Amino acid sequence: MSIRFENVRKAFGSKVVLEDVGFEVGSGECFFIIGASGVGKSVLIKHLIGLLRPDGGSIYLDGEEVSRLTEKEFFSVRKKCAMVFQNSTLFDSMTCAENVALPLRKHKRLGAKAALKEALERLDTVHMREFANAYPPELGDGMQKRVAIARALTLDPRYVLFDEPTTSLDPVSARRVDQMIRELCDEVGVTSIVVSHDLRSIFGIADRICMLYKGHVRMLGTPEDFQTTDDPVVQQFINGRAEGPMEV
Amino acid sequence: MNVVSATGLAVIDVTRDIRDILRMGARTLRFVVRGRKDRRMIVEQMHQIGNKSVFFITVTMGFIGMILVFQSALQALRIVPDLSLLGATYGEILIRDLGASIGAMMLATRVGAGIAAEIGSMVVTEQVDALRMCSADPVEYLVVPRFLASMVMTFCLLVWACVVAYLSGMVTAYVVFDVNFLTFANFMLVDAGDVIVGLTKCLAYGAAIPIVSAQRGLATFGGSEGVGWATTSAVVSSSLAVIVLQFFISAVGYLVFPG
């Protein structure tokens, strides 16, 4: 079981965002994609679940090419590959429990009552059960993120994509989310791809890291490889220095 | 870029927009027939589209009714010094053409902008992507409730718009031109064809405004600037759709019911 990107290319109009991007993610791995804002990290992971389509190249999930599937064929991919979005993306018109129940109703075809019952159990795992009947705007960012994670995990996916999961969270909530991601990999065997800028997350829980720069893979390796590399662009990024060769 | 290529690009853009709107209409109708209907969402949208537009449509159509009758009477007096058929003529043109069309143009600005802004915001904050991740079709979840709510409420609002414009016109005729209420309330020129054409327009506008606006909203890209563009585009496109529909329904109406 693995994820493989091969020579993926994506442009929006005349702006080429990704050019010949390729790497593989192993089963149970906690894989981080890093890079400056606007470099195409979120764009890249959205290709895996069909929210964007590549202009060139191929993407494989469990050995099956998914880059050419239709919207309907992607339904089965989205059952085993969930995504936690940067903005939580809970639906304001639904309660937290209804938000979590939605994938159960659509993917598993559960009835409203059964889906809500299971949603409550899922909310319990992220310590949000007492807020089951609250509407998302009534909750803080960290709480919304936890509900979004519960929703993403309702279908017991084998792969989870996290798009900047700790952005806008306080340090304690951020480390809790890190811990949750690591536990998913270690205890449940979930393969996680995490898009992040958060250096503490990156060097705290990543198994391997891929750095994107100017649409290409600049470096691929373990956190130790990144800390010991001589590449001035990588060093500038991971040390968060304003001065250096990196063009943003 | 020369004039020819600029014109060509504009034609391609317009053609693509029309194709996308027609596709959205077809998908919406398919989900109306086969998809699930979220009653709570439909009722909520009926409140948003209908109840919250009543004051706006009452005030605007009230003033428009006064202006129409005032100007019509002034023009008529230049030709004949008799306004006994003012109410009858005004009633016919209001029921057949102007009431629904002017009211729909007003609604396109309020309802169309609201739908495009709401859906556009959901696109840029990735809520629409999240829906797709749940295997929920955004058309089924977002467009169908607004479409059904608009079909009912736009129809009711446009009928109300005609009533308001007629009454305000009647008061204007009485106050300014001394036309008696009973003389004005003359429906002898209104026949079944006028009513059928008018009601057909109400239904058509009720369907067109949410479909065009939702399509614009779902096509949003970029951040808040994109939502702004989508909203502007929704108002312009919905208004255009109303005018185009008015032309075609009126044309067919005059062929079927020459009146």
PDB file of N, CA and C in Angstrom, chain A residues 156-223:
ATOM      1  N   ASP A 156     -12.881   5.513   8.972  1.00  0.00           N
ATOM      2  CA  ASP A 156     -11.653   4.744   9.221  1.00  0.00           C
ATOM      3  C   ASP A 156     -10.758   4.709   7.981  1.00  0.00           C
ATOM      4  N   PRO A 157     -10.346   5.865   7.500  1.00  0.00           N
ATOM      5  CA  PRO A 157      -9.539   5.887   6.276  1.00  0.00           C
ATOM      6  C   PRO A 157      -8.140   5.312   6.519  1.00  0.00           C
ATOM      7  N   ARG A 158      -7.557   4.786   5.465  1.00  0.00           N
ATOM      8  CA  ARG A 158      -6.178   4.279   5.588  1.00  0.00           C
ATOM      9  C   ARG A 158      -5.182   5.404   5.328  1.00  0.00           C
ATOM     10  N   TYR A 159      -5.666   6.438   4.661  1.00  0.00           N
ATOM     11  CA  TYR A 159      -4.789   7.575   4.360  1.00  0.00           C
ATOM     12  C   TYR A 159      -5.495   8.843   4.825  1.00  0.00           C
ATOM     13  N   VAL A 160      -4.742   9.734   5.452  1.00  0.00           N
ATOM     14  CA  VAL A 160      -5.330  11.029   5.834  1.00  0.00           C
ATOM     15  C   VAL A 160      -4.397  12.141   5.376  1.00  0.00           C
ATOM     16  N   LEU A 161      -4.975  13.115   4.706  1.00  0.00           N
ATOM     17  CA  LEU A 161      -4.212  14.279   4.246  1.00  0.00           C
ATOM     18  C   LEU A 161      -4.537  15.442   5.168  1.00  0.00           C
ATOM     19  N   PHE A 162      -3.530  16.033   5.738  1.00  0.00           N
ATOM     20  CA  PHE A 162      -3.737  17.179   6.638  1.00  0.00           C
ATOM     21  C   PHE A 162      -3.170  18.422   5.961  1.00  0.00           C
ATOM     22  N   ASP A 163      -4.017  19.417   5.762  1.00  0.00           N
ATOM     23  CA  ASP A 163      -3.549  20.661   5.145  1.00  0.00           C
ATOM     24  C   ASP A 163      -3.361  21.708   6.246  1.00  0.00           C
ATOM     25  N   GLU A 164      -2.132  21.925   6.592  1.00  0.00           N
ATOM     26  CA  GLU A 164      -1.757  22.880   7.643  1.00  0.00           C
ATOM     27  C   GLU A 164      -2.623  22.712   8.893  1.00  0.00           C
ATOM     28  N   PRO A 165      -2.537  21.548   9.521  1.00  0.00           N
ATOM     29  CA  PRO A 165      -3.455  21.253  10.639  1.00  0.00           C
ATOM     30  C   PRO A 165      -3.226  22.110  11.869  1.00  0.00           C
ATOM     31  N   THR A 166      -2.030  22.669  12.037  1.00  0.00           N
ATOM     32  CA  THR A 166      -1.772  23.422  13.276  1.00  0.00           C
ATOM     33  C   THR A 166      -1.801  24.938  13.064  1.00  0.00           C
ATOM     34  N   THR A 167      -2.029  25.358  11.816  1.00  0.00           N
ATOM     35  CA  THR A 167      -2.104  26.798  11.560  1.00  0.00           C
ATOM     36  C   THR A 167      -3.278  27.407  12.323  1.00  0.00           C
ATOM     37  N   SER A 168      -3.071  28.535  12.909  1.00  0.00           N
ATOM     38  CA  SER A 168      -4.066  29.307  13.663  1.00  0.00           C
ATOM     39  C   SER A 168      -4.429  28.666  15.007  1.00  0.00           C
ATOM     40  N   LEU A 169      -3.725  27.606  15.399  1.00  0.00           N
ATOM     41  CA  LEU A 169      -4.006  27.011  16.714  1.00  0.00           C
ATOM     42  C   LEU A 169      -3.005  27.521  17.743  1.00  0.00           C
ATOM     43  N   ASP A 170      -3.445  27.547  19.006  1.00  0.00           N
ATOM     44  CA  ASP A 170      -2.508  27.911  20.070  1.00  0.00           C
ATOM     45  C   ASP A 170      -1.507  26.757  20.236  1.00  0.00           C
ATOM     46  N   PRO A 171      -0.361  27.012  20.862  1.00  0.00           N
ATOM     47  CA  PRO A 171       0.694  25.987  20.922  1.00  0.00           C
ATOM     48  C   PRO A 171       0.234  24.672  21.543  1.00  0.00           C
ATOM     49  N   VAL A 172      -0.600  24.756  22.575  1.00  0.00           N
ATOM     50  CA  VAL A 172      -1.044  23.517  23.238  1.00  0.00           C
ATOM     51  C   VAL A 172      -1.936  22.701  22.299  1.00  0.00           C
ATOM     52  N   SER A 173      -2.892  23.401  21.667  1.00  0.00           N
ATOM     53  CA  SER A 173      -3.783  22.696  20.727  1.00  0.00           C
ATOM     54  C   SER A 173      -2.972  22.134  19.565  1.00  0.00           C
ATOM     55  N   ALA A 174      -1.960  22.881  19.119  1.00  0.00           N
ATOM     56  CA  ALA A 174      -1.139  22.435  17.987  1.00  0.00           C
ATOM     57  C   ALA A 174      -0.407  21.142  18.339  1.00  0.00           C
ATOM     58  N   ARG A 175       0.157  21.098  19.553  1.00  0.00           N
ATOM     59  CA  ARG A 175       0.891  19.875  19.936  1.00  0.00           C
ATOM     60  C   ARG A 175      -0.070  18.700  20.119  1.00  0.00           C
ATOM     61  N   ARG A 176      -1.286  18.990  20.561  1.00  0.00           N
ATOM     62  CA  ARG A 176      -2.279  17.908  20.692  1.00  0.00           C
ATOM     63  C   ARG A 176      -2.611  17.321  19.329  1.00  0.00           C
ATOM     64  N   VAL A 177      -2.739  18.220  18.343  1.00  0.00           N
ATOM     65  CA  VAL A 177      -3.031  17.745  16.985  1.00  0.00           C
ATOM     66  C   VAL A 177      -1.847  16.925  16.468  1.00  0.00           C
ATOM     67  N   ASP A 178      -0.623  17.401  16.726  1.00  0.00           N
ATOM     68  CA  ASP A 178       0.575  16.638  16.336  1.00  0.00           C
ATOM     69  C   ASP A 178       0.542  15.224  16.928  1.00  0.00           C
ATOM     70  N   GLN A 179       0.218  15.213  18.226  1.00  0.00           N
ATOM     71  CA  GLN A 179       0.184  13.930  18.940  1.00  0.00           C
ATOM     72  C   GLN A 179      -0.852  12.993  18.307  1.00  0.00           C
ATOM     73  N   MET A 180      -1.987  13.569  17.960  1.00  0.00           N
ATOM     74  CA  MET A 180      -3.059  12.771  17.344  1.00  0.00           C
ATOM     75  C   MET A 180      -2.605  12.193  16.004  1.00  0.00           C
ATOM     76  N   ILE A 181      -1.916  13.011  15.217  1.00  0.00           N
ATOM     77  CA  ILE A 181      -1.442  12.543  13.904  1.00  0.00           C
ATOM     78  C   ILE A 181      -0.427  11.410  14.084  1.00  0.00           C
ATOM     79  N   ARG A 182       0.473  11.603  15.030  1.00  0.00           N
ATOM     80  CA  ARG A 182       1.510  10.578  15.260  1.00  0.00           C
ATOM     81  C   ARG A 182       0.873   9.277  15.736  1.00  0.00           C
ATOM     82  N   GLU A 183      -0.122   9.394  16.633  1.00  0.00           N
ATOM     83  CA  GLU A 183      -0.794   8.195  17.145  1.00  0.00           C
ATOM     84  C   GLU A 183      -1.534   7.457  16.032  1.00  0.00           C
ATOM     85  N   LEU A 184      -2.096   8.233  15.128  1.00  0.00           N
ATOM     86  CA  LEU A 184      -2.796   7.597  13.997  1.00  0.00           C
ATOM     87  C   LEU A 184      -1.837   6.719  13.213  1.00  0.00           C
ATOM     88  N   CYS A 185      -0.621   7.220  12.988  1.00  0.00           N
ATOM     89  CA  CYS A 185       0.376   6.457  12.221  1.00  0.00           C
ATOM     90  C   CYS A 185       0.861   5.254  13.018  1.00  0.00           C
ATOM     91  N   ASP A 186       1.191   5.472  14.297  1.00  0.00           N
ATOM     92  CA  ASP A 186       1.828   4.417  15.088  1.00  0.00           C
ATOM     93  C   ASP A 186       0.842   3.357  15.557  1.00  0.00           C
ATOM     94  N   GLU A 187      -0.341   3.801  15.990  1.00  0.00           N
ATOM     95  CA  GLU A 187      -1.259   2.855  16.627  1.00  0.00           C
ATOM     96  C   GLU A 187      -2.316   2.296  15.674  1.00  0.00           C
ATOM     97  N   VAL A 188      -2.714   3.103  14.702  1.00  0.00           N
ATOM     98  CA  VAL A 188      -3.777   2.638  13.784  1.00  0.00           C
ATOM     99  C   VAL A 188      -3.185   2.244  12.426  1.00  0.00           C
ATOM    100  N   GLY A 189      -1.961   2.658  12.170  1.00  0.00           N
ATOM    101  CA  GLY A 189      -1.325   2.318  10.884  1.00  0.00           C
ATOM    102  C   GLY A 189      -1.767   3.195   9.739  1.00  0.00           C
ATOM    103  N   VAL A 190      -2.348   4.355  10.072  1.00  0.00           N
ATOM    104  CA  VAL A 190      -2.797   5.283   9.016  1.00  0.00           C
ATOM    105  C   VAL A 190      -1.588   5.963   8.376  1.00  0.00           C
ATOM    106  N   THR A 191      -1.625   6.100   7.072  1.00  0.00           N
ATOM    107  CA  THR A 191      -0.590   6.855   6.366  1.00  0.00           C
ATOM    108  C   THR A 191      -1.020   8.315   6.318  1.00  0.00           C
ATOM    109  N   SER A 192      -0.155   9.199   6.812  1.00  0.00           N
ATOM    110  CA  SER A 192      -0.540  10.621   6.855  1.00  0.00           C
ATOM    111  C   SER A 192       0.381  11.449   5.962  1.00  0.00           C
ATOM    112  N   ILE A 193      -0.228  12.305   5.186  1.00  0.00           N
ATOM    113  CA  ILE A 193       0.550  13.309   4.454  1.00  0.00           C
ATOM    114  C   ILE A 193       0.152  14.655   5.051  1.00  0.00           C
ATOM    115  N   VAL A 194       1.129  15.356   5.563  1.00  0.00           N
ATOM    116  CA  VAL A 194       0.841  16.609   6.272  1.00  0.00           C
ATOM    117  C   VAL A 194       1.515  17.769   5.544  1.00  0.00           C
ATOM    118  N   VAL A 195       0.718  18.734   5.161  1.00  0.00           N
ATOM    119  CA  VAL A 195       1.261  19.976   4.600  1.00  0.00           C
ATOM    120  C   VAL A 195       1.424  20.935   5.767  1.00  0.00           C
ATOM    121  N   SER A 196       2.624  21.449   5.968  1.00  0.00           N
ATOM    122  CA  SER A 196       2.827  22.289   7.146  1.00  0.00           C
ATOM    123  C   SER A 196       3.975  23.274   6.975  1.00  0.00           C
ATOM    124  N   HIS A 197       3.863  24.359   7.737  1.00  0.00           N
ATOM    125  CA  HIS A 197       4.972  25.312   7.869  1.00  0.00           C
ATOM    126  C   HIS A 197       5.552  25.234   9.273  1.00  0.00           C
ATOM    127  N   ASP A 198       4.842  24.512  10.129  1.00  0.00           N
ATOM    128  CA  ASP A 198       5.139  24.531  11.561  1.00  0.00           C
ATOM    129  C   ASP A 198       6.379  23.686  11.834  1.00  0.00           C
ATOM    130  N   LEU A 199       7.504  24.367  12.107  1.00  0.00           N
ATOM    131  CA  LEU A 199       8.783  23.666  12.251  1.00  0.00           C
ATOM    132  C   LEU A 199       8.756  22.683  13.429  1.00  0.00           C
ATOM    133  N   ARG A 200       8.016  23.032  14.498  1.00  0.00           N
ATOM    134  CA  ARG A 200       7.960  22.111  15.646  1.00  0.00           C
ATOM    135  C   ARG A 200       7.237  20.831  15.265  1.00  0.00           C
ATOM    136  N   SER A 201       6.186  20.969  14.460  1.00  0.00           N
ATOM    137  CA  SER A 201       5.472  19.767  13.990  1.00  0.00           C
ATOM    138  C   SER A 201       6.386  18.956  13.079  1.00  0.00           C
ATOM    139  N   ILE A 202       7.013  19.676  12.140  1.00  0.00           N
ATOM    140  CA  ILE A 202       7.816  19.000  11.126  1.00  0.00           C
ATOM    141  C   ILE A 202       8.910  18.160  11.784  1.00  0.00           C
ATOM    142  N   PHE A 203       9.658  18.777  12.689  1.00  0.00           N
ATOM    143  CA  PHE A 203      10.767  18.039  13.281  1.00  0.00           C
ATOM    144  C   PHE A 203      10.345  17.236  14.504  1.00  0.00           C
ATOM    145  N   GLY A 204       9.089  17.370  14.896  1.00  0.00           N
ATOM    146  CA  GLY A 204       8.615  16.605  16.038  1.00  0.00           C
ATOM    147  C   GLY A 204       8.029  15.257  15.658  1.00  0.00           C
ATOM    148  N   ILE A 205       7.316  15.184  14.536  1.00  0.00           N
ATOM    149  CA  ILE A 205       6.584  13.934  14.266  1.00  0.00           C
ATOM    150  C   ILE A 205       6.819  13.351  12.864  1.00  0.00           C
ATOM    151  N   ALA A 206       7.546  14.060  11.987  1.00  0.00           N
ATOM    152  CA  ALA A 206       7.686  13.565  10.605  1.00  0.00           C
ATOM    153  C   ALA A 206       8.611  12.354  10.516  1.00  0.00           C
ATOM    154  N   ASP A 207       8.232  11.396   9.666  1.00  0.00           N
ATOM    155  CA  ASP A 207       9.152  10.301   9.330  1.00  0.00           C
ATOM    156  C   ASP A 207      10.055  10.755   8.186  1.00  0.00           C
ATOM    157  N   ARG A 208       9.402  11.355   7.198  1.00  0.00           N
ATOM    158  CA  ARG A 208      10.165  11.890   6.061  1.00  0.00           C
ATOM    159  C   ARG A 208       9.554  13.219   5.645  1.00  0.00           C
ATOM    160  N   ILE A 209      10.362  14.002   4.945  1.00  0.00           N
ATOM    161  CA  ILE A 209       9.931  15.340   4.541  1.00  0.00           C
ATOM    162  C   ILE A 209      10.245  15.536   3.057  1.00  0.00           C
ATOM    163  N   CYS A 210       9.322  16.225   2.396  1.00  0.00           N
ATOM    164  CA  CYS A 210       9.564  16.603   1.004  1.00  0.00           C
ATOM    165  C   CYS A 210       9.440  18.124   0.937  1.00  0.00           C
ATOM    166  N   MET A 211      10.464  18.763   0.411  1.00  0.00           N
ATOM    167  CA  MET A 211      10.370  20.222   0.301  1.00  0.00           C
ATOM    168  C   MET A 211      10.138  20.620  -1.150  1.00  0.00           C
ATOM    169  N   LEU A 212       9.082  21.395  -1.369  1.00  0.00           N
ATOM    170  CA  LEU A 212       8.793  21.904  -2.719  1.00  0.00           C
ATOM    171  C   LEU A 212       9.357  23.320  -2.845  1.00  0.00           C
ATOM    172  N   TYR A 213       9.939  23.576  -3.997  1.00  0.00           N
ATOM    173  CA  TYR A 213      10.481  24.915  -4.243  1.00  0.00           C
ATOM    174  C   TYR A 213      10.405  25.191  -5.739  1.00  0.00           C
ATOM    175  N   LYS A 214       9.803  26.276  -6.093  1.00  0.00           N
ATOM    176  CA  LYS A 214       9.628  26.677  -7.491  1.00  0.00           C
ATOM    177  C   LYS A 214       9.027  25.551  -8.335  1.00  0.00           C
ATOM    178  N   GLY A 215       8.041  24.873  -7.791  1.00  0.00           N
ATOM    179  CA  GLY A 215       7.307  23.843  -8.524  1.00  0.00           C
ATOM    180  C   GLY A 215       7.981  22.491  -8.591  1.00  0.00           C
ATOM    181  N   HIS A 216       9.192  22.377  -8.037  1.00  0.00           N
ATOM    182  CA  HIS A 216       9.920  21.100  -8.079  1.00  0.00           C
ATOM    183  C   HIS A 216      10.166  20.583  -6.671  1.00  0.00           C
ATOM    184  N   VAL A 217      10.506  19.289  -6.597  1.00  0.00           N
ATOM    185  CA  VAL A 217      10.934  18.743  -5.305  1.00  0.00           C
ATOM    186  C   VAL A 217      12.370  19.187  -5.085  1.00  0.00           C
ATOM    187  N   ARG A 218      12.580  19.992  -4.049  1.00  0.00           N
ATOM    188  CA  ARG A 218      13.928  20.503  -3.778  1.00  0.00           C
ATOM    189  C   ARG A 218      14.739  19.473  -2.989  1.00  0.00           C
ATOM    190  N   MET A 219      14.061  18.841  -2.018  1.00  0.00           N
ATOM    191  CA  MET A 219      14.759  17.842  -1.208  1.00  0.00           C
ATOM    192  C   MET A 219      13.767  16.849  -0.632  1.00  0.00           C
ATOM    193  N   LEU A 220      14.200  15.614  -0.519  1.00  0.00           N
ATOM    194  CA  LEU A 220      13.371  14.543   0.035  1.00  0.00           C
ATOM    195  C   LEU A 220      14.239  13.776   1.017  1.00  0.00           C
ATOM    196  N   GLY A 221      13.820  13.646   2.247  1.00  0.00           N
ATOM    197  CA  GLY A 221      14.643  12.912   3.208  1.00  0.00           C
ATOM    198  C   GLY A 221      14.056  12.923   4.592  1.00  0.00           C
ATOM    199  N   THR A 222      14.826  12.405   5.540  1.00  0.00           N
ATOM    200  CA  THR A 222      14.367  12.356   6.931  1.00  0.00           C
ATOM    201  C   THR A 222      14.623  13.719   7.582  1.00  0.00           C
ATOM    202  N   PRO A 223      14.035  13.952   8.753  1.00  0.00           N
ATOM    203  CA  PRO A 223      14.315  15.220   9.443  1.00  0.00           C
ATOM    204  C   PRO A 223      15.821  15.429   9.680  1.00  0.00           C
TER     205      PRO A 223
END
